[in-house]
Short mmCIF file of C-alpha atoms (C1' of nucleotides) in Angstrom, two decimals:
data_model
loop_
_atom_site.label_atom_id
_atom_site.label_comp_id
_atom_site.label_asym_id
_atom_site.label_seq_id
_atom_site.Cartn_x
_atom_site.Cartn_y
_atom_site.Cartn_z
CA MET A 1 -36.29 -64.91 -4.83
CA VAL A 2 -33.99 -63.21 -7.28
CA GLU A 3 -34.56 -62.65 -10.97
CA THR A 4 -32.34 -63.73 -13.84
CA VAL A 5 -28.68 -62.90 -13.51
CA ALA A 6 -28.39 -61.97 -17.18
CA ASP A 7 -30.78 -59.06 -16.70
CA PRO A 8 -28.75 -56.02 -15.68
CA GLU A 9 -31.70 -54.84 -13.63
CA ALA A 10 -31.44 -57.95 -11.51
CA GLU A 11 -28.29 -56.79 -9.81
CA LEU A 12 -29.73 -53.50 -8.69
CA SER A 13 -30.54 -53.10 -5.04
CA VAL A 14 -34.12 -52.57 -4.04
CA ARG A 15 -33.32 -48.93 -3.32
CA GLU A 16 -31.98 -48.47 -6.82
CA ARG A 17 -34.95 -50.21 -8.36
CA ILE A 18 -37.29 -47.96 -6.41
CA VAL A 19 -35.46 -44.86 -7.59
CA ALA A 20 -35.50 -46.06 -11.19
CA ALA A 21 -39.20 -46.87 -11.12
CA ALA A 22 -40.01 -43.59 -9.40
CA ARG A 23 -37.98 -41.62 -11.92
CA ARG A 24 -39.89 -43.15 -14.80
CA GLN A 25 -43.25 -42.55 -13.19
CA PHE A 26 -42.47 -39.04 -11.95
CA ALA A 27 -41.23 -38.20 -15.45
CA GLU A 28 -44.30 -39.63 -17.12
CA ARG A 29 -47.13 -38.63 -14.78
CA GLY A 30 -45.51 -36.03 -12.59
CA PHE A 31 -44.77 -36.14 -8.87
CA ALA A 32 -48.28 -35.27 -7.72
CA GLY A 33 -49.73 -37.57 -10.35
CA THR A 34 -47.79 -40.57 -9.12
CA SER A 35 -48.87 -42.58 -6.07
CA LEU A 36 -46.48 -44.51 -3.89
CA GLN A 37 -48.76 -47.45 -4.51
CA ALA A 38 -47.99 -47.28 -8.23
CA VAL A 39 -44.25 -47.08 -7.63
CA ALA A 40 -44.37 -49.98 -5.20
CA ASP A 41 -46.34 -52.04 -7.71
CA ALA A 42 -43.76 -51.34 -10.40
CA VAL A 43 -40.99 -52.51 -8.10
CA GLY A 44 -42.97 -55.51 -6.93
CA ILE A 45 -43.13 -54.69 -3.23
CA ARG A 46 -45.78 -53.29 -0.88
CA LYS A 47 -46.14 -49.63 -0.10
CA PRO A 48 -44.90 -49.82 3.52
CA SER A 49 -41.77 -51.60 2.30
CA LEU A 50 -41.15 -48.70 -0.03
CA LEU A 51 -41.64 -46.32 2.87
CA TYR A 52 -39.12 -48.33 4.82
CA HIS A 53 -36.44 -47.38 2.29
CA PHE A 54 -37.65 -43.80 1.79
CA ARG A 55 -39.41 -42.41 4.81
CA SER A 56 -41.60 -40.04 2.85
CA LYS A 57 -42.67 -39.32 -0.70
CA ASP A 58 -40.69 -36.07 -0.63
CA ILE A 59 -37.53 -37.86 0.40
CA LEU A 60 -37.99 -40.24 -2.52
CA ARG A 61 -38.50 -37.28 -4.83
CA ARG A 62 -35.27 -35.76 -3.68
CA ALA A 63 -33.43 -39.04 -4.10
CA VAL A 64 -34.68 -39.36 -7.66
CA LEU A 65 -33.60 -35.83 -8.51
CA ASP A 66 -30.20 -36.32 -6.91
CA ASP A 67 -29.76 -39.54 -8.82
CA VAL A 68 -30.44 -37.92 -12.18
CA LEU A 69 -28.12 -35.01 -11.45
CA ALA A 70 -25.42 -37.38 -10.23
CA HIS A 71 -25.56 -39.31 -13.48
CA TRP A 72 -25.50 -36.11 -15.46
CA LYS A 73 -22.57 -34.82 -13.50
CA SER A 74 -20.62 -38.03 -13.90
CA GLU A 75 -21.21 -38.04 -17.66
CA LEU A 76 -20.24 -34.42 -18.14
CA PRO A 77 -16.47 -34.89 -18.34
CA ARG A 78 -16.85 -37.50 -21.04
CA LEU A 79 -19.24 -35.29 -22.97
CA LEU A 80 -17.04 -32.26 -22.67
CA ALA A 81 -13.98 -34.17 -23.81
CA GLN A 82 -15.61 -34.58 -27.18
CA SER A 83 -16.00 -30.84 -27.70
CA ARG A 84 -12.57 -29.77 -26.65
CA SER A 85 -11.37 -28.65 -30.03
CA GLY A 86 -12.73 -27.39 -33.29
CA LYS A 87 -16.07 -27.48 -35.01
CA ASP A 88 -16.27 -31.20 -35.64
CA ARG A 89 -15.80 -32.15 -32.04
CA PHE A 90 -18.21 -29.41 -31.07
CA ALA A 91 -20.99 -31.00 -33.08
CA GLY A 92 -20.06 -34.29 -31.48
CA GLY A 93 -20.25 -32.73 -28.04
CA VAL A 94 -23.71 -31.31 -28.50
CA GLY A 95 -24.75 -34.57 -30.10
CA ALA A 96 -23.38 -36.47 -27.13
CA LEU A 97 -25.34 -34.26 -24.75
CA VAL A 98 -28.44 -35.03 -26.78
CA SER A 99 -27.70 -38.76 -26.66
CA PHE A 100 -27.19 -38.64 -22.93
CA PHE A 101 -30.70 -37.38 -22.40
CA GLN A 102 -32.11 -39.36 -25.27
CA ALA A 103 -30.68 -42.59 -23.90
CA ASP A 104 -33.24 -42.20 -21.14
CA PRO A 105 -35.72 -39.42 -21.94
CA SER A 106 -37.21 -39.76 -18.47
CA ARG A 107 -34.14 -37.85 -17.27
CA ALA A 108 -34.97 -34.85 -19.41
CA ARG A 109 -38.66 -34.98 -18.62
CA LEU A 110 -37.98 -35.25 -14.92
CA ILE A 111 -35.68 -32.27 -14.95
CA VAL A 112 -38.17 -30.16 -16.87
CA ARG A 113 -40.95 -31.12 -14.45
CA GLU A 114 -38.82 -30.34 -11.44
CA MET A 115 -37.77 -27.01 -12.92
CA LEU A 116 -41.47 -26.18 -13.01
CA ASP A 117 -42.37 -27.74 -9.66
CA GLN A 118 -39.49 -26.62 -7.46
CA PRO A 119 -37.47 -24.01 -9.32
CA GLU A 120 -35.59 -22.88 -6.24
CA LEU A 121 -34.29 -26.34 -5.41
CA VAL A 122 -33.32 -27.16 -8.98
CA LYS A 123 -31.65 -23.78 -9.30
CA GLN A 124 -29.53 -24.56 -6.27
CA LEU A 125 -28.67 -28.10 -7.37
CA LEU A 126 -27.76 -27.06 -10.90
CA THR A 127 -25.58 -24.26 -9.59
CA GLU A 128 -23.85 -26.70 -7.30
CA HIS A 129 -23.32 -29.64 -9.65
CA VAL A 130 -23.58 -28.55 -13.27
CA ARG A 131 -22.49 -24.95 -13.32
CA PRO A 132 -18.80 -25.61 -12.62
CA TRP A 133 -18.71 -27.66 -15.80
CA THR A 134 -20.59 -25.19 -17.94
CA GLY A 135 -18.09 -22.68 -16.65
CA LEU A 136 -15.40 -24.65 -18.45
CA VAL A 137 -17.37 -24.48 -21.67
CA VAL A 138 -17.88 -20.78 -21.23
CA ASP A 139 -14.15 -20.26 -20.77
CA TYR A 140 -13.48 -22.37 -23.82
CA ILE A 141 -15.85 -20.30 -25.92
CA ARG A 142 -14.28 -17.07 -24.71
CA MET A 143 -10.88 -18.42 -25.59
CA GLY A 144 -12.18 -19.17 -29.05
CA GLN A 145 -13.41 -15.60 -29.29
CA SER A 146 -10.03 -14.16 -28.41
CA MET A 147 -8.57 -16.36 -31.13
CA GLY A 148 -11.07 -15.15 -33.69
CA GLN A 149 -12.49 -18.58 -34.31
CA VAL A 150 -15.73 -17.86 -32.49
CA ARG A 151 -18.14 -15.04 -33.31
CA ASP A 152 -17.54 -12.17 -30.95
CA ASP A 153 -21.18 -11.20 -30.62
CA VAL A 154 -21.77 -14.41 -28.65
CA ASP A 155 -22.67 -14.03 -24.98
CA ALA A 156 -20.95 -17.22 -23.92
CA GLU A 157 -22.98 -17.80 -20.76
CA SER A 158 -26.35 -17.12 -22.32
CA TYR A 159 -25.33 -19.18 -25.30
CA VAL A 160 -24.57 -22.26 -23.23
CA VAL A 161 -27.79 -21.94 -21.28
CA GLN A 162 -29.76 -21.49 -24.47
CA ILE A 163 -28.28 -24.57 -26.10
CA ALA A 164 -28.93 -26.61 -22.97
CA THR A 165 -32.52 -25.36 -22.89
CA MET A 166 -32.89 -26.42 -26.50
CA VAL A 167 -31.39 -29.86 -25.94
CA ILE A 168 -33.42 -30.67 -22.84
CA GLY A 169 -36.58 -29.19 -24.30
CA THR A 170 -36.11 -31.08 -27.55
CA VAL A 171 -35.73 -34.41 -25.79
CA ALA A 172 -38.42 -33.83 -23.18
CA THR A 173 -41.13 -32.59 -25.53
CA GLY A 174 -39.73 -34.29 -28.59
CA GLU A 175 -42.69 -36.39 -29.45
CA VAL A 176 -44.98 -33.41 -29.62
CA SER A 177 -42.80 -30.86 -31.34
CA ARG A 178 -41.71 -33.49 -33.85
CA SER A 179 -45.31 -33.84 -34.92
CA MET A 180 -45.10 -30.30 -36.23
CA ILE A 181 -42.54 -31.47 -38.76
CA SER A 182 -44.06 -32.51 -42.06
CA GLY A 183 -46.67 -35.07 -41.18
CA ASP A 184 -44.77 -37.78 -39.43
CA ARG A 185 -41.73 -38.43 -41.51
CA GLU A 186 -39.52 -41.19 -40.35
CA ASP A 187 -36.38 -39.17 -39.72
CA GLY A 188 -38.13 -36.65 -37.46
CA VAL A 189 -35.77 -37.21 -34.58
CA ALA A 190 -32.66 -37.07 -36.69
CA ALA A 191 -33.82 -33.97 -38.56
CA GLN A 192 -34.64 -32.19 -35.34
CA ILE A 193 -31.33 -33.00 -33.74
CA SER A 194 -29.23 -32.18 -36.77
CA GLU A 195 -31.03 -28.84 -36.98
CA LEU A 196 -30.29 -28.33 -33.31
CA VAL A 197 -26.60 -29.00 -33.85
CA ARG A 198 -26.58 -26.81 -36.95
CA LEU A 199 -28.21 -23.96 -35.04
CA ALA A 200 -25.77 -24.30 -32.20
CA ARG A 201 -22.85 -24.26 -34.62
CA ALA A 202 -24.09 -21.43 -36.79
CA GLY A 203 -24.61 -19.40 -33.65
CA LEU A 204 -21.12 -20.00 -32.39
CA PHE A 205 -18.51 -20.08 -35.13
CA ASN A 206 -17.48 -17.56 -37.66
CA VAL A 207 -18.72 -18.92 -40.94
CA ARG A 208 -15.31 -18.42 -42.52
CA PRO A 209 -12.02 -16.95 -41.38
CA PRO A 210 -12.43 -13.29 -40.38
CA PRO A 211 -12.12 -11.06 -43.45
CA GLY A 212 -9.43 -8.78 -41.99
CA ALA A 213 -6.95 -11.59 -41.40
CA MET B 1 -72.34 -20.13 -25.14
CA VAL B 2 -70.62 -16.81 -24.54
CA GLU B 3 -72.65 -13.89 -23.36
CA THR B 4 -70.02 -11.22 -22.99
CA VAL B 5 -69.18 -10.04 -26.48
CA ALA B 6 -70.65 -6.58 -26.12
CA ASP B 7 -69.51 -6.02 -22.57
CA PRO B 8 -67.22 -2.99 -22.58
CA GLU B 9 -64.74 -3.17 -19.77
CA ALA B 10 -66.99 -5.21 -17.59
CA GLU B 11 -65.65 -7.64 -15.06
CA LEU B 12 -64.87 -11.11 -16.32
CA SER B 13 -67.56 -13.73 -16.22
CA VAL B 14 -67.27 -16.39 -13.55
CA ARG B 15 -66.40 -18.93 -16.20
CA GLU B 16 -63.52 -16.78 -17.40
CA ARG B 17 -62.30 -16.19 -13.88
CA ILE B 18 -62.33 -19.91 -13.23
CA VAL B 19 -60.35 -20.61 -16.38
CA ALA B 20 -57.82 -17.91 -15.53
CA ALA B 21 -57.37 -19.13 -11.97
CA ALA B 22 -57.12 -22.74 -13.10
CA ARG B 23 -54.55 -21.84 -15.75
CA ARG B 24 -52.34 -20.16 -13.17
CA GLN B 25 -52.61 -23.02 -10.72
CA PHE B 26 -52.22 -25.78 -13.31
CA ALA B 27 -49.17 -23.96 -14.64
CA GLU B 28 -47.66 -23.53 -11.19
CA ARG B 29 -48.51 -26.77 -9.43
CA GLY B 30 -49.56 -29.00 -12.31
CA PHE B 31 -52.93 -30.54 -13.03
CA ALA B 32 -52.65 -33.42 -10.57
CA GLY B 33 -51.12 -31.08 -8.00
CA THR B 34 -54.05 -28.69 -8.11
CA SER B 35 -57.31 -29.38 -6.28
CA LEU B 36 -60.65 -28.04 -7.39
CA GLN B 37 -60.93 -26.70 -3.87
CA ALA B 38 -57.89 -24.51 -4.44
CA VAL B 39 -59.21 -23.20 -7.74
CA ALA B 40 -62.60 -22.46 -6.22
CA ASP B 41 -60.93 -20.63 -3.33
CA ALA B 42 -58.94 -18.49 -5.76
CA VAL B 43 -62.11 -17.54 -7.60
CA GLY B 44 -64.03 -16.96 -4.38
CA ILE B 45 -66.74 -19.58 -4.86
CA ARG B 46 -67.44 -23.04 -3.47
CA LYS B 47 -66.34 -26.22 -5.13
CA PRO B 48 -69.80 -27.38 -6.27
CA SER B 49 -70.35 -23.99 -7.90
CA LEU B 50 -67.18 -24.55 -9.88
CA LEU B 51 -68.44 -27.98 -10.87
CA TYR B 52 -71.64 -26.36 -12.01
CA HIS B 53 -69.67 -24.45 -14.67
CA PHE B 54 -67.31 -27.31 -15.52
CA ARG B 55 -68.80 -30.70 -14.93
CA SER B 56 -65.50 -32.41 -14.23
CA LYS B 57 -61.89 -31.57 -13.53
CA ASP B 58 -60.92 -32.96 -16.91
CA ILE B 59 -63.38 -30.73 -18.71
CA LEU B 60 -61.89 -27.75 -16.91
CA ARG B 61 -58.42 -28.87 -17.94
CA ARG B 62 -59.46 -29.05 -21.54
CA ALA B 63 -61.10 -25.62 -21.34
CA VAL B 64 -57.91 -24.13 -19.95
CA LEU B 65 -55.80 -25.67 -22.68
CA ASP B 66 -58.22 -24.56 -25.38
CA ASP B 67 -58.20 -21.06 -23.95
CA VAL B 68 -54.43 -20.78 -24.08
CA LEU B 69 -54.25 -22.14 -27.61
CA ALA B 70 -57.05 -19.83 -28.72
CA HIS B 71 -55.15 -16.83 -27.43
CA TRP B 72 -51.97 -18.02 -29.06
CA LYS B 73 -53.76 -18.61 -32.33
CA SER B 74 -55.39 -15.20 -32.27
CA GLU B 75 -52.07 -13.51 -31.60
CA LEU B 76 -50.19 -15.35 -34.32
CA PRO B 77 -51.16 -13.13 -37.26
CA ARG B 78 -49.99 -10.06 -35.41
CA LEU B 79 -46.72 -11.74 -34.47
CA LEU B 80 -46.08 -13.00 -37.97
CA ALA B 81 -46.77 -9.60 -39.49
CA GLN B 82 -43.68 -8.35 -37.71
CA SER B 83 -41.42 -10.93 -39.32
CA ARG B 84 -42.61 -10.66 -42.87
CA SER B 85 -39.51 -9.12 -44.33
CA GLY B 86 -35.81 -8.92 -43.68
CA LYS B 87 -33.60 -9.48 -40.70
CA ASP B 88 -34.76 -6.60 -38.54
CA ARG B 89 -38.39 -7.62 -38.64
CA PHE B 90 -37.33 -11.20 -38.06
CA ALA B 91 -35.70 -10.30 -34.80
CA GLY B 92 -38.86 -8.39 -33.94
CA GLY B 93 -40.99 -11.40 -34.75
CA VAL B 94 -39.09 -13.77 -32.53
CA GLY B 95 -39.02 -11.09 -29.87
CA ALA B 96 -42.76 -10.68 -30.17
CA LEU B 97 -43.27 -14.39 -29.76
CA VAL B 98 -41.15 -14.22 -26.64
CA SER B 99 -43.17 -11.30 -25.31
CA PHE B 100 -46.42 -13.11 -25.97
CA PHE B 101 -45.43 -15.92 -23.66
CA GLN B 102 -43.57 -13.67 -21.29
CA ALA B 103 -46.61 -11.44 -20.88
CA ASP B 104 -48.13 -14.37 -19.02
CA PRO B 105 -45.56 -17.07 -18.36
CA SER B 106 -48.30 -19.37 -17.09
CA ARG B 107 -49.18 -19.89 -20.74
CA ALA B 108 -45.75 -21.30 -21.53
CA ARG B 109 -45.59 -23.35 -18.36
CA LEU B 110 -49.02 -24.81 -18.97
CA ILE B 111 -48.16 -25.81 -22.51
CA VAL B 112 -44.94 -27.48 -21.42
CA ARG B 113 -46.76 -29.37 -18.68
CA GLU B 114 -49.47 -30.49 -21.02
CA MET B 115 -46.90 -31.58 -23.59
CA LEU B 116 -45.54 -33.87 -20.88
CA ASP B 117 -48.91 -34.94 -19.47
CA GLN B 118 -50.95 -35.52 -22.61
CA PRO B 119 -48.62 -35.46 -25.60
CA GLU B 120 -51.18 -36.99 -27.94
CA LEU B 121 -53.82 -34.36 -27.24
CA VAL B 122 -51.39 -31.46 -27.47
CA LYS B 123 -49.95 -32.89 -30.65
CA GLN B 124 -53.40 -32.94 -32.18
CA LEU B 125 -54.33 -29.45 -31.01
CA LEU B 126 -51.08 -27.91 -32.17
CA THR B 127 -51.40 -29.56 -35.56
CA GLU B 128 -54.91 -28.21 -35.84
CA HIS B 129 -54.40 -24.66 -34.62
CA VAL B 130 -50.76 -23.66 -34.81
CA ARG B 131 -49.29 -25.68 -37.64
CA PRO B 132 -51.08 -23.84 -40.46
CA TRP B 133 -49.37 -20.68 -39.30
CA THR B 134 -45.94 -22.19 -38.89
CA GLY B 135 -46.46 -23.47 -42.42
CA LEU B 136 -46.50 -19.87 -43.57
CA VAL B 137 -43.20 -19.22 -41.83
CA VAL B 138 -41.71 -22.34 -43.38
CA ASP B 139 -42.77 -21.18 -46.84
CA TYR B 140 -41.33 -17.77 -46.14
CA ILE B 141 -37.99 -19.26 -45.12
CA ARG B 142 -37.89 -21.45 -48.22
CA MET B 143 -38.60 -18.43 -50.37
CA GLY B 144 -35.69 -16.71 -48.69
CA GLN B 145 -33.53 -19.70 -49.50
CA SER B 146 -34.42 -19.60 -53.18
CA MET B 147 -33.49 -15.91 -53.13
CA GLY B 148 -30.13 -16.62 -51.54
CA GLN B 149 -30.86 -14.51 -48.51
CA VAL B 150 -31.31 -17.50 -46.21
CA ARG B 151 -28.70 -20.21 -45.61
CA ASP B 152 -29.52 -23.21 -47.72
CA ASP B 153 -28.47 -25.77 -45.14
CA VAL B 154 -31.49 -24.80 -43.07
CA ASP B 155 -34.21 -27.41 -42.68
CA ALA B 156 -37.04 -24.90 -42.50
CA GLU B 157 -39.50 -27.07 -40.61
CA SER B 158 -37.04 -28.32 -38.04
CA TYR B 159 -35.73 -24.81 -37.67
CA VAL B 160 -39.11 -23.36 -36.81
CA VAL B 161 -39.85 -26.12 -34.32
CA GLN B 162 -36.44 -25.70 -32.77
CA ILE B 163 -36.86 -21.96 -32.31
CA ALA B 164 -40.32 -22.45 -30.83
CA THR B 165 -38.94 -25.06 -28.44
CA MET B 166 -36.29 -22.60 -27.40
CA VAL B 167 -38.74 -19.74 -26.89
CA ILE B 168 -41.26 -21.73 -24.88
CA GLY B 169 -38.56 -23.49 -22.92
CA THR B 170 -36.80 -20.24 -22.17
CA VAL B 171 -39.94 -18.61 -20.82
CA ALA B 172 -41.24 -21.68 -18.96
CA THR B 173 -38.02 -22.57 -17.21
CA GLY B 174 -36.56 -19.09 -17.35
CA GLU B 175 -36.09 -18.55 -13.66
CA VAL B 176 -33.97 -21.65 -13.30
CA SER B 177 -31.86 -21.53 -16.43
CA ARG B 178 -31.22 -17.84 -15.83
CA SER B 179 -29.61 -18.71 -12.54
CA MET B 180 -26.88 -20.44 -14.52
CA ILE B 181 -25.89 -17.10 -15.96
CA SER B 182 -23.20 -15.35 -13.95
CA GLY B 183 -24.56 -15.27 -10.44
CA ASP B 184 -27.76 -13.31 -10.73
CA ARG B 185 -27.01 -10.36 -12.85
CA GLU B 186 -29.85 -7.95 -13.30
CA ASP B 187 -30.21 -8.24 -17.07
CA GLY B 188 -30.47 -12.02 -17.05
CA VAL B 189 -33.77 -12.05 -18.89
CA ALA B 190 -32.67 -9.56 -21.50
CA ALA B 191 -29.34 -11.32 -22.07
CA GLN B 192 -31.02 -14.65 -22.46
CA ILE B 193 -33.58 -13.37 -24.92
CA SER B 194 -31.14 -11.40 -26.98
CA GLU B 195 -28.95 -14.49 -27.20
CA LEU B 196 -32.00 -16.44 -28.28
CA VAL B 197 -32.74 -13.96 -31.04
CA ARG B 198 -29.09 -13.86 -32.05
CA LEU B 199 -28.98 -17.65 -32.27
CA ALA B 200 -32.15 -17.77 -34.31
CA ARG B 201 -30.76 -15.16 -36.68
CA ALA B 202 -27.29 -16.62 -37.01
CA GLY B 203 -28.88 -19.96 -37.79
CA LEU B 204 -31.07 -18.54 -40.52
CA PHE B 205 -29.40 -15.84 -42.54
CA ASN B 206 -26.31 -15.89 -44.66
CA VAL B 207 -23.79 -13.81 -42.77
CA ARG B 208 -22.58 -12.21 -45.94
CA PRO B 209 -23.35 -12.63 -49.65
CA PRO B 210 -22.69 -16.20 -50.83
CA PRO B 211 -19.06 -16.64 -51.83
CA GLY B 212 -19.53 -18.58 -55.06
CA ALA B 213 -21.68 -15.96 -56.76
"C1'" DG C 1 -98.93 -14.25 -9.62
"C1'" DG C 2 -96.57 -18.81 -11.07
"C1'" DG C 3 -93.47 -21.57 -13.40
"C1'" DC C 4 -88.72 -21.69 -14.99
"C1'" DC C 5 -84.04 -21.09 -15.38
"C1'" DT C 6 -79.50 -19.55 -13.65
"C1'" DC C 7 -76.22 -19.69 -10.19
"C1'" DC C 8 -74.58 -20.53 -5.96
"C1'" DC C 9 -74.88 -22.85 -1.61
"C1'" DT C 10 -74.57 -26.76 2.48
"C1'" DA C 11 -74.17 -31.49 3.35
"C1'" DC C 12 -72.55 -35.64 2.09
"C1'" DC C 13 -70.21 -39.78 -0.14
"C1'" DA C 14 -67.00 -43.30 -1.96
"C1'" DC C 15 -62.48 -43.60 -2.71
"C1'" DT C 16 -57.52 -42.74 -2.71
"C1'" DT C 17 -53.74 -40.71 -0.60
"C1'" DG C 18 -49.33 -40.56 2.35
"C1'" DG C 19 -48.07 -42.46 6.43
"C1'" DT C 20 -48.04 -45.50 11.00
"C1'" DA C 21 -48.15 -49.68 14.08
"C1'" DG C 22 -46.62 -53.74 14.83
"C1'" DG C 23 -45.43 -58.52 13.65
"C1'" DC C 24 -42.47 -62.10 11.44
"C1'" DA C 25 -38.55 -64.39 9.28
"C1'" DA C 26 -33.84 -64.21 7.90
"C1'" DT C 27 -29.23 -62.57 8.71
"C1'" DC C 28 -25.39 -60.68 11.22
"C1'" DG C 29 -21.97 -59.64 14.95
"C1'" DT C 30 -20.13 -61.37 18.90
"C1'" DA D 1 -26.00 -69.53 20.70
"C1'" DC D 2 -28.57 -65.39 20.70
"C1'" DG D 3 -30.01 -60.63 20.76
"C1'" DA D 4 -30.05 -56.90 17.41
"C1'" DT D 5 -30.75 -55.39 12.96
"C1'" DT D 6 -32.63 -55.59 8.31
"C1'" DG D 7 -36.29 -55.95 5.12
"C1'" DC D 8 -40.60 -57.05 4.13
"C1'" DC D 9 -45.34 -57.82 5.34
"C1'" DT D 10 -50.79 -57.11 6.91
"C1'" DA D 11 -53.89 -54.02 8.91
"C1'" DC D 12 -55.19 -49.63 9.72
"C1'" DC D 13 -56.05 -44.48 9.78
"C1'" DA D 14 -56.89 -39.41 9.24
"C1'" DA D 15 -57.07 -36.23 5.69
"C1'" DG D 16 -58.15 -34.87 1.32
"C1'" DT D 17 -59.96 -35.94 -3.36
"C1'" DG D 18 -63.46 -35.44 -7.31
"C1'" DG D 19 -68.14 -35.59 -7.61
"C1'" DT D 20 -73.45 -35.76 -6.25
"C1'" DA D 21 -77.96 -34.47 -4.10
"C1'" DG D 22 -80.80 -31.25 -3.27
"C1'" DG D 23 -82.30 -26.75 -1.76
"C1'" DG D 24 -82.85 -21.67 -2.01
"C1'" DA D 25 -82.53 -16.78 -3.79
"C1'" DG D 26 -83.10 -13.96 -7.61
"C1'" DG D 27 -84.28 -12.62 -12.33
"C1'" DC D 28 -87.29 -13.45 -16.63
"C1'" DC D 29 -91.34 -14.46 -19.46
"C1'" DC D 30 -96.24 -15.68 -19.77
#
DNA sequence: GGGCCTCCCTACCACTTGGTAGGCAATCGT
DNA sequence: ACGATTGCCTACCAAGTGGTAGGGAGGCCC
């Protein structure tokens, strides 16, 4: 029995559907707070069938984490391409990073949870998959510094990490922190993100051409 | 009912020791990932004794969260006093906020976890306890804007939330994000924090007197 | 003293958890 | 045609969970 062909989810393999369901639940209730029973229910199979595809809960956890990082990694080139030159593209790049996580907030929440639950593993995985790319950004910023376009008091590496922390944190805890903004105004998300981009920009570029030149 | 107000440097009450142990464990392993058995062991009592002081695990959770927020709230005036005027004090204020959470990172980690686990409750508690104080900061920033000292493209509310997100996120996930900074250089923490302060500052103040006037 | 309250204990319980054993139908390679 | 493999199932289990029952030692007030 197969579901409707029009539904994009219908074409996913059972493995993929398990990973997707697990990601959502791990993100929402945490790893320890999620039972295999609940994941199996969400997929529409029985628990032992789930354990046939993933031999233990820990293996499933790892698969979910790998999946999120793989998606992130595969999106990075596209995101970076948008920030390759100038201030306008830079704003677009940060915005695109935000949209990547915002498109499925469970990605951000999962990463935050795993950073808390297994810092050593996440540290290793990020170093392996994401760091090479951030290295490109760091080089780009340093180039901008040598050309006088970028503030020279910027610590490029710390800057990148800080912006990433802000982006992921903003998406993951967005609902809560947004409630601190003026009651519950409609444009909370937009305001928060535009302030994020503004902060990132103000912290990076010289406001106007250096006075000496 | 608190009986320890006049106690000079006496040992903590059992209740307080339970809350402290629970905070550490909830922060480290999460609420669902922590058993009452483990908390009781850390305190050095049996599980039913723990349940004598807190009638359910959920009540303990709430007590832990209240405790953290109460400490935060009570520290806020002192932290704000340091940022009342000018750029130097501002840096001190943000730095002080960082130190507050860094003094016991389990506070930051617990708040992040609870923002993920029970966003509605945390939203309500933050609005009740913390928001009045951030309101003061917002007013202060707006005053600075009317005096031309602060950039006028700053959305004061979003700015404050964004900085707080960055501070809490930096402390909570510090170990991991720091590993993205150049191998594992010794001053990772300091570099990260100083970049945080620099970002906050660059995003707030006019770099030099406004050009038009 | 005697009753009472505080605080901690041992013993126990119903329930859920991750995981295993083994069977059954469809599909595949040859 | 037919054994092996795949993918799912029912039935089960040992361990651990949050929580309860009830008892006992010590201090406090009359």
